[in-house]
Amino acid sequence: MDLFLDRVVIGLEQGAIYGSVALALVLIYRSTGFVNFAQGEMALFSTFLTWQFWEWGVPIAAAIAASMGVSFLAGAVIERVLIRPVGDVEHNALALVIVTVGMLLALNALVGWIWGTEGRRFPKIFGAGTVDIGSVSISYQALGTFAVLAVLLGLLYLLFQRTKLGLAVRAVASNAESSSLAGIRVGRILMFGWGLAAAVGALAGALYASELSLLDSNIFFQLLIYAFAAATLGGFDSPVGAVVGGLVVGLVTVLAGGYVGFLGEDLKLVAAFAVILVVLLVRPQGLFGRKQVSRV
Amino acid sequence: MTLDVTPVEPRGFLRDPKRLAVRVVITLAVGALLLALPHIYPRFRVEGQFNVIITYAIAALGLNLLTGYNGQISVGHGAFFGVGAYTTAILVGDHGWPHFATLAVAAALTFVLGVLVGLPALRIQGLYLALVTLALAAAFPLVVTRFSSVTGGTQGMRVSRFRAPDWTGLKDYQWKYYVLLAVAVVAFVLVRNLVKSRVGRAIIATRDNETAAQVLGVDLSRYKVLTFGISATLAGVAGALSVFNEPFVNAEKYNINLSITLLVAVVVGGAATIFGPAWGAFFVVMIPTWLPNRYPQLSPVLFGGSLIVLMILAPGGFLGLVRQASGWVRRRSGRRSSAGPSPGEGHDALASA
Amino acid sequence: MSHLLEARALTGGYGPVQVLRGLDFHVDAGEVVVILGANGAGKTTTLRALSGMIPARGEVVFDGRSIIGRRPEAIVRFGIAHVPQGRGTIADLTVEENLRVGAIIRRDREVGADIDRWYEMFPRLAERRDQAAGSMSGGEQQMLAIARALMCRPRLLLLDEPSLGLAPLVTREVFERLAHVNRELGTTVLVVEQNANLALEIADRGYVLEAGLIAASGRADELASDESVRKAYLGY
């Protein structure tokens, strides 16, 4: 029983991280209809940046904030310079996939070139202790991760529902043409969306590395697959869905890895794949997504 | 090396005997060059580059059918390639089958798998399919590792070499080259005929407009699943042939990078063109060898970067560029001679000349 | 007196296809002007060229300033609001959010008061203020699209086929509201229509577009009584 509860806690903790990467995917998908295949490697780069700041003696919280700022700017520039010239997703989906896949390869190699391919020790953001609740002990790390995700979700809710900027983002996501006729500078909104996604990715990456106490250029690709599963399950256009999807995927993969002997630790990813496939077949819009009306 | 890239309408060059002659000469020249290559170049080039190009070209040919002509984006064809490779490796290595016999098994197995993936793909649109296939490609090496008692896992397994029969008088690497080339030629001819057939038109119509194709009475699901099956088969055969060339398999050889490489070959060469995949395979194998090797870690950076630049400047890939250039030159020469509209089909005269 | 909007030798189209082949027309402050024409004559293209949605050439002067070649986001800031054909509303936002988007370029504090005013004029919108725009009927959406465009307090309203897909009674209601807005607020209106009867009823002047050129122009009552126009566009 204790083992089960421990696994639930671990699953939720990992799920929170998957959910935050999924959140980054959703932020871009909502405004452009595009799935960013480079999201994981962008987060990898940001996390190495965080590590670098920390290594230079900056407190870890400040290092994360600085990295999020840089990532925001970089994300906005990437949209303007690399993504927008390729065209929109309706007509140039294949070219966009190739561009983001190119970014995936390039960023991963760039990280290896700058910081080397051996793993780095990453600090525990919230300290190393645990809290005992009944028979279950929950690490500060897990509690901190949940708290950060809750705050992040709350801030995003305020941004989207309570500010002019958030209203503009939602308007562009729904109807870019009418939005630009209303005076919204659509290009800037798209840059903002990519920037925001990159910043959220930076935060998610730091949580991930902190949970593992390790930063390594090979681990973020799998993170992307889990985030895909989370976003697919929640619905690619729903931030709340991304987080709920992340928690479920975290639980499912950890429990499947723990109890389905056939899968084991190695094949946890297969469980995530199964989640993606089943959701797309049974309920393509996900749990919280709007039903897509196919345009002809 | 110039391949004939011209999808000329038959009527076009039949009406123009001069162009027919040019085509014949070029085809013969290219054929002769391809046949001569393994006698011109040393073993490491033939085994390490040319044979790899051929296997990638066959796999990309299959992926092009699916992604280029049918519009279903797959980032997971490396998995089919891997299944083909393991089929040959296990049958030859553990069961002592002759190499050629394994090709049929690899083809049949990957066709079935392709159909099995193609069925759910019917309900999965656009980028979501890219995402699912990416996840599939990511899972494949893990599955291989999980069953390492059969597959050898990350350690890999060695297979007996594919030797040239005595009657040929060829060295092993030359024999491998000719076998691979022969399969590739057959595959290209088959795909070319398929694309030009009624079935091919239905496949393309499905990509261009599903609703319209449906209205025209095209049975969408059958063609989409069939395309997936054929596409996977070609990738599987290519994978099997790769074991002919290099008798060693391990889990990491068939990771996500292979899937990406195949997709890149399709797009870089020119999606939805017959010879695009061949050019694309040529580029993805050769470009890394041309890049300065002073900082070998940087070569993926340059590779990824050049992909991005290519998609921004020439989304039609290499053959798209050739086409643009030839159109430009033709317009210029047309204006100079002020002969009015260029005669006949005029399609890509320069690309083949 | 100079015109509020004046276009000279306006050309434009999609890629290599030139739809407009050199238009000259003007709109005076306070007028309702209608552009008539068959399908494909270039009516929608004219409005899209004016609001910067497609590349256009020639001369377009609005209130003494050239606006040709500017982006839609900039042109709306000059005081020209465009209600595009069909999908004028932002389907996933609520009615109220649509109105707020319409006022997004404004910095003053009277946005709330304006919203209330439009709720008064279009009570149906008030009833559905928290409903997603996309879930409303075609007529309601068209009224919302117009109200949203008016939220930026434009001096010129461009309207693209407001009657498209609406029942005749609903169309009449939309046009009556339009005439009301023009009278009460003094908003100048340039409307493109295939439904010539209704449009000419509320318009002061009109232009007839044929294959990208202006084929006829004049006062609305003149056009309505002109035999060739009547035969071609009014159907009697």
mmCIF file of N, CA and C in Angstrom, chain A residues 160-161 164-165 167-168 170-175 177-187 290 295, chain C residues 48 51 53 72-73 76-77 82 84 87-93 97 100-101 103-107 148:
data_model
loop_
_atom_site.group_PDB
_atom_site.id
_atom_site.type_symbol
_atom_site.label_atom_id
_atom_site.label_comp_id
_atom_site.label_asym_id
_atom_site.label_seq_id
_atom_site.Cartn_x
_atom_site.Cartn_y
_atom_site.Cartn_z
ATOM 1 N N PHE A 160 -4.880 35.415 -19.511
ATOM 2 C CA PHE A 160 -5.787 35.189 -20.632
ATOM 3 C C PHE A 160 -7.168 35.771 -20.391
ATOM 4 N N GLN A 161 -7.640 35.714 -19.131
ATOM 5 C CA GLN A 161 -9.011 36.124 -18.882
ATOM 6 C C GLN A 161 -9.133 37.567 -18.414
ATOM 7 N N LYS A 164 -5.899 42.728 -21.444
ATOM 8 C CA LYS A 164 -6.097 43.040 -22.858
ATOM 9 C C LYS A 164 -5.204 42.156 -23.733
ATOM 10 N N LEU A 165 -3.954 41.992 -23.277
ATOM 11 C CA LEU A 165 -3.012 41.173 -24.036
ATOM 12 C C LEU A 165 -3.537 39.747 -24.182
ATOM 13 N N LEU A 167 -6.612 38.770 -23.988
ATOM 14 C CA LEU A 167 -7.773 38.792 -24.870
ATOM 15 C C LEU A 167 -7.314 38.778 -26.325
ATOM 16 N N ALA A 168 -6.268 39.571 -26.608
ATOM 17 C CA ALA A 168 -5.749 39.622 -27.977
ATOM 18 C C ALA A 168 -5.215 38.256 -28.393
ATOM 19 N N ARG A 170 -6.169 35.333 -27.346
ATOM 20 C CA ARG A 170 -7.279 34.412 -27.619
ATOM 21 C C ARG A 170 -7.993 34.776 -28.911
ATOM 22 N N ALA A 171 -8.094 36.078 -29.178
ATOM 23 C CA ALA A 171 -8.751 36.512 -30.406
ATOM 24 C C ALA A 171 -7.979 36.024 -31.623
ATOM 25 N N VAL A 172 -6.661 36.178 -31.601
ATOM 26 C CA VAL A 172 -5.841 35.741 -32.732
ATOM 27 C C VAL A 172 -5.961 34.232 -32.913
ATOM 28 N N ALA A 173 -5.980 33.513 -31.786
ATOM 29 C CA ALA A 173 -6.087 32.060 -31.881
ATOM 30 C C ALA A 173 -7.363 31.655 -32.583
ATOM 31 N N SER A 174 -8.437 32.410 -32.362
ATOM 32 C CA SER A 174 -9.726 32.022 -32.919
ATOM 33 C C SER A 174 -9.914 32.525 -34.342
ATOM 34 N N ASN A 175 -9.483 33.754 -34.618
ATOM 35 C CA ASN A 175 -9.732 34.325 -35.945
ATOM 36 C C ASN A 175 -8.720 35.437 -36.194
ATOM 37 N N GLU A 177 -7.710 36.874 -38.920
ATOM 38 C CA GLU A 177 -8.056 37.929 -39.878
ATOM 39 C C GLU A 177 -8.889 39.023 -39.206
ATOM 40 N N SER A 178 -9.952 38.613 -38.531
ATOM 41 C CA SER A 178 -10.782 39.613 -37.865
ATOM 42 C C SER A 178 -9.998 40.330 -36.774
ATOM 43 N N SER A 179 -9.079 39.611 -36.128
ATOM 44 C CA SER A 179 -8.283 40.235 -35.082
ATOM 45 C C SER A 179 -7.425 41.356 -35.654
ATOM 46 N N SER A 180 -6.818 41.091 -36.812
ATOM 47 C CA SER A 180 -5.956 42.129 -37.365
ATOM 48 C C SER A 180 -6.808 43.297 -37.851
ATOM 49 N N LEU A 181 -8.032 43.027 -38.339
ATOM 50 C CA LEU A 181 -8.919 44.125 -38.735
ATOM 51 C C LEU A 181 -9.344 44.952 -37.524
ATOM 52 N N ALA A 182 -9.357 44.323 -36.344
ATOM 53 C CA ALA A 182 -9.703 45.073 -35.141
ATOM 54 C C ALA A 182 -8.510 45.860 -34.614
ATOM 55 N N GLY A 183 -7.356 45.681 -35.245
ATOM 56 C CA GLY A 183 -6.193 46.456 -34.850
ATOM 57 C C GLY A 183 -5.160 45.696 -34.038
ATOM 58 N N ILE A 184 -5.394 44.390 -33.833
ATOM 59 C CA ILE A 184 -4.421 43.592 -33.087
ATOM 60 C C ILE A 184 -3.229 43.300 -33.996
ATOM 61 N N ARG A 185 -2.032 43.545 -33.501
ATOM 62 C CA ARG A 185 -0.845 43.255 -34.309
ATOM 63 C C ARG A 185 -0.546 41.761 -34.191
ATOM 64 N N VAL A 186 -1.076 41.021 -35.160
ATOM 65 C CA VAL A 186 -1.062 39.561 -35.069
ATOM 66 C C VAL A 186 0.357 39.019 -34.963
ATOM 67 N N GLY A 187 1.264 39.596 -35.745
ATOM 68 C CA GLY A 187 2.645 39.124 -35.708
ATOM 69 C C GLY A 187 3.227 39.190 -34.305
ATOM 70 N N ARG A 290 -11.761 21.840 -27.532
ATOM 71 C CA ARG A 290 -12.934 22.083 -28.356
ATOM 72 C C ARG A 290 -12.911 21.124 -29.530
ATOM 73 N N ARG A 295 -11.925 22.254 -41.761
ATOM 74 C CA ARG A 295 -12.212 23.265 -42.788
ATOM 75 C C ARG A 295 -11.926 22.693 -44.157
ATOM 76 N N ARG C 48 -11.094 44.781 -49.411
ATOM 77 C CA ARG C 48 -9.855 44.205 -48.874
ATOM 78 C C ARG C 48 -8.654 45.073 -49.236
ATOM 79 N N SER C 51 -8.675 48.137 -46.840
ATOM 80 C CA SER C 51 -8.269 47.934 -45.446
ATOM 81 C C SER C 51 -6.921 47.240 -45.324
ATOM 82 N N MET C 53 -5.789 44.368 -46.539
ATOM 83 C CA MET C 53 -5.693 42.910 -46.402
ATOM 84 C C MET C 53 -5.031 42.264 -47.608
ATOM 85 N N PRO C 72 -3.485 46.149 -42.149
ATOM 86 C CA PRO C 72 -4.813 46.330 -41.557
ATOM 87 C C PRO C 72 -4.756 46.916 -40.147
ATOM 88 N N GLU C 73 -3.768 46.448 -39.351
ATOM 89 C CA GLU C 73 -3.671 46.931 -37.967
ATOM 90 C C GLU C 73 -3.477 48.441 -37.941
ATOM 91 N N VAL C 76 -6.925 50.450 -39.361
ATOM 92 C CA VAL C 76 -8.025 50.603 -38.408
ATOM 93 C C VAL C 76 -7.738 51.770 -37.461
ATOM 94 N N ARG C 77 -6.475 52.041 -37.212
ATOM 95 C CA ARG C 77 -6.124 53.153 -36.317
ATOM 96 C C ARG C 77 -6.358 54.521 -36.964
ATOM 97 N N HIS C 82 -13.523 47.470 -40.744
ATOM 98 C CA HIS C 82 -13.914 46.587 -41.833
ATOM 99 C C HIS C 82 -14.623 45.358 -41.248
ATOM 100 N N PRO C 84 -15.569 41.912 -42.354
ATOM 101 C CA PRO C 84 -15.351 41.041 -43.507
ATOM 102 C C PRO C 84 -16.555 40.139 -43.770
ATOM 103 N N ARG C 87 -17.307 35.418 -41.835
ATOM 104 C CA ARG C 87 -16.781 35.176 -40.489
ATOM 105 C C ARG C 87 -16.286 36.465 -39.853
ATOM 106 N N GLY C 88 -17.165 37.381 -39.598
ATOM 107 C CA GLY C 88 -16.730 38.646 -39.023
ATOM 108 C C GLY C 88 -16.537 38.582 -37.522
ATOM 109 N N THR C 89 -17.129 37.588 -36.877
ATOM 110 C CA THR C 89 -17.009 37.500 -35.427
ATOM 111 C C THR C 89 -15.865 36.574 -35.056
ATOM 112 N N ILE C 90 -15.439 36.705 -33.816
ATOM 113 C CA ILE C 90 -14.388 35.818 -33.316
ATOM 114 C C ILE C 90 -15.091 34.711 -32.553
ATOM 115 N N ALA C 91 -15.236 33.580 -33.206
ATOM 116 C CA ALA C 91 -16.208 32.565 -32.800
ATOM 117 C C ALA C 91 -16.007 32.057 -31.372
ATOM 118 N N ASP C 92 -14.745 31.909 -30.940
ATOM 119 C CA ASP C 92 -14.508 31.279 -29.640
ATOM 120 C C ASP C 92 -14.621 32.256 -28.476
ATOM 121 N N LEU C 93 -14.715 33.539 -28.754
ATOM 122 C CA LEU C 93 -14.852 34.504 -27.668
ATOM 123 C C LEU C 93 -16.339 34.771 -27.420
ATOM 124 N N GLU C 97 -16.634 39.722 -25.023
ATOM 125 C CA GLU C 97 -15.208 39.755 -25.368
ATOM 126 C C GLU C 97 -15.000 40.235 -26.803
ATOM 127 N N ARG C 100 -15.039 43.843 -26.682
ATOM 128 C CA ARG C 100 -13.790 44.363 -26.101
ATOM 129 C C ARG C 100 -12.652 44.301 -27.108
ATOM 130 N N VAL C 101 -12.611 43.225 -27.903
ATOM 131 C CA VAL C 101 -11.591 43.147 -28.953
ATOM 132 C C VAL C 101 -11.783 44.305 -29.929
ATOM 133 N N ALA C 103 -12.653 47.167 -29.296
ATOM 134 C CA ALA C 103 -12.161 48.418 -28.708
ATOM 135 C C ALA C 103 -10.702 48.315 -28.317
ATOM 136 N N ILE C 104 -10.007 47.296 -28.813
ATOM 137 C CA ILE C 104 -8.679 47.014 -28.252
ATOM 138 C C ILE C 104 -7.684 48.124 -28.563
ATOM 139 N N ILE C 105 -7.931 48.909 -29.605
ATOM 140 C CA ILE C 105 -6.981 49.988 -29.908
ATOM 141 C C ILE C 105 -7.289 51.256 -29.114
ATOM 142 N N ARG C 106 -8.396 51.244 -28.386
ATOM 143 C CA ARG C 106 -8.743 52.460 -27.656
ATOM 144 C C ARG C 106 -8.052 52.510 -26.301
ATOM 145 N N ARG C 107 -7.703 53.725 -25.880
ATOM 146 C CA ARG C 107 -7.043 53.865 -24.580
ATOM 147 C C ARG C 107 -7.936 54.580 -23.572
ATOM 148 N N ARG C 148 -19.038 45.135 -33.161
ATOM 149 C CA ARG C 148 -17.625 45.041 -32.817
ATOM 150 C C ARG C 148 -16.808 46.047 -33.625
#
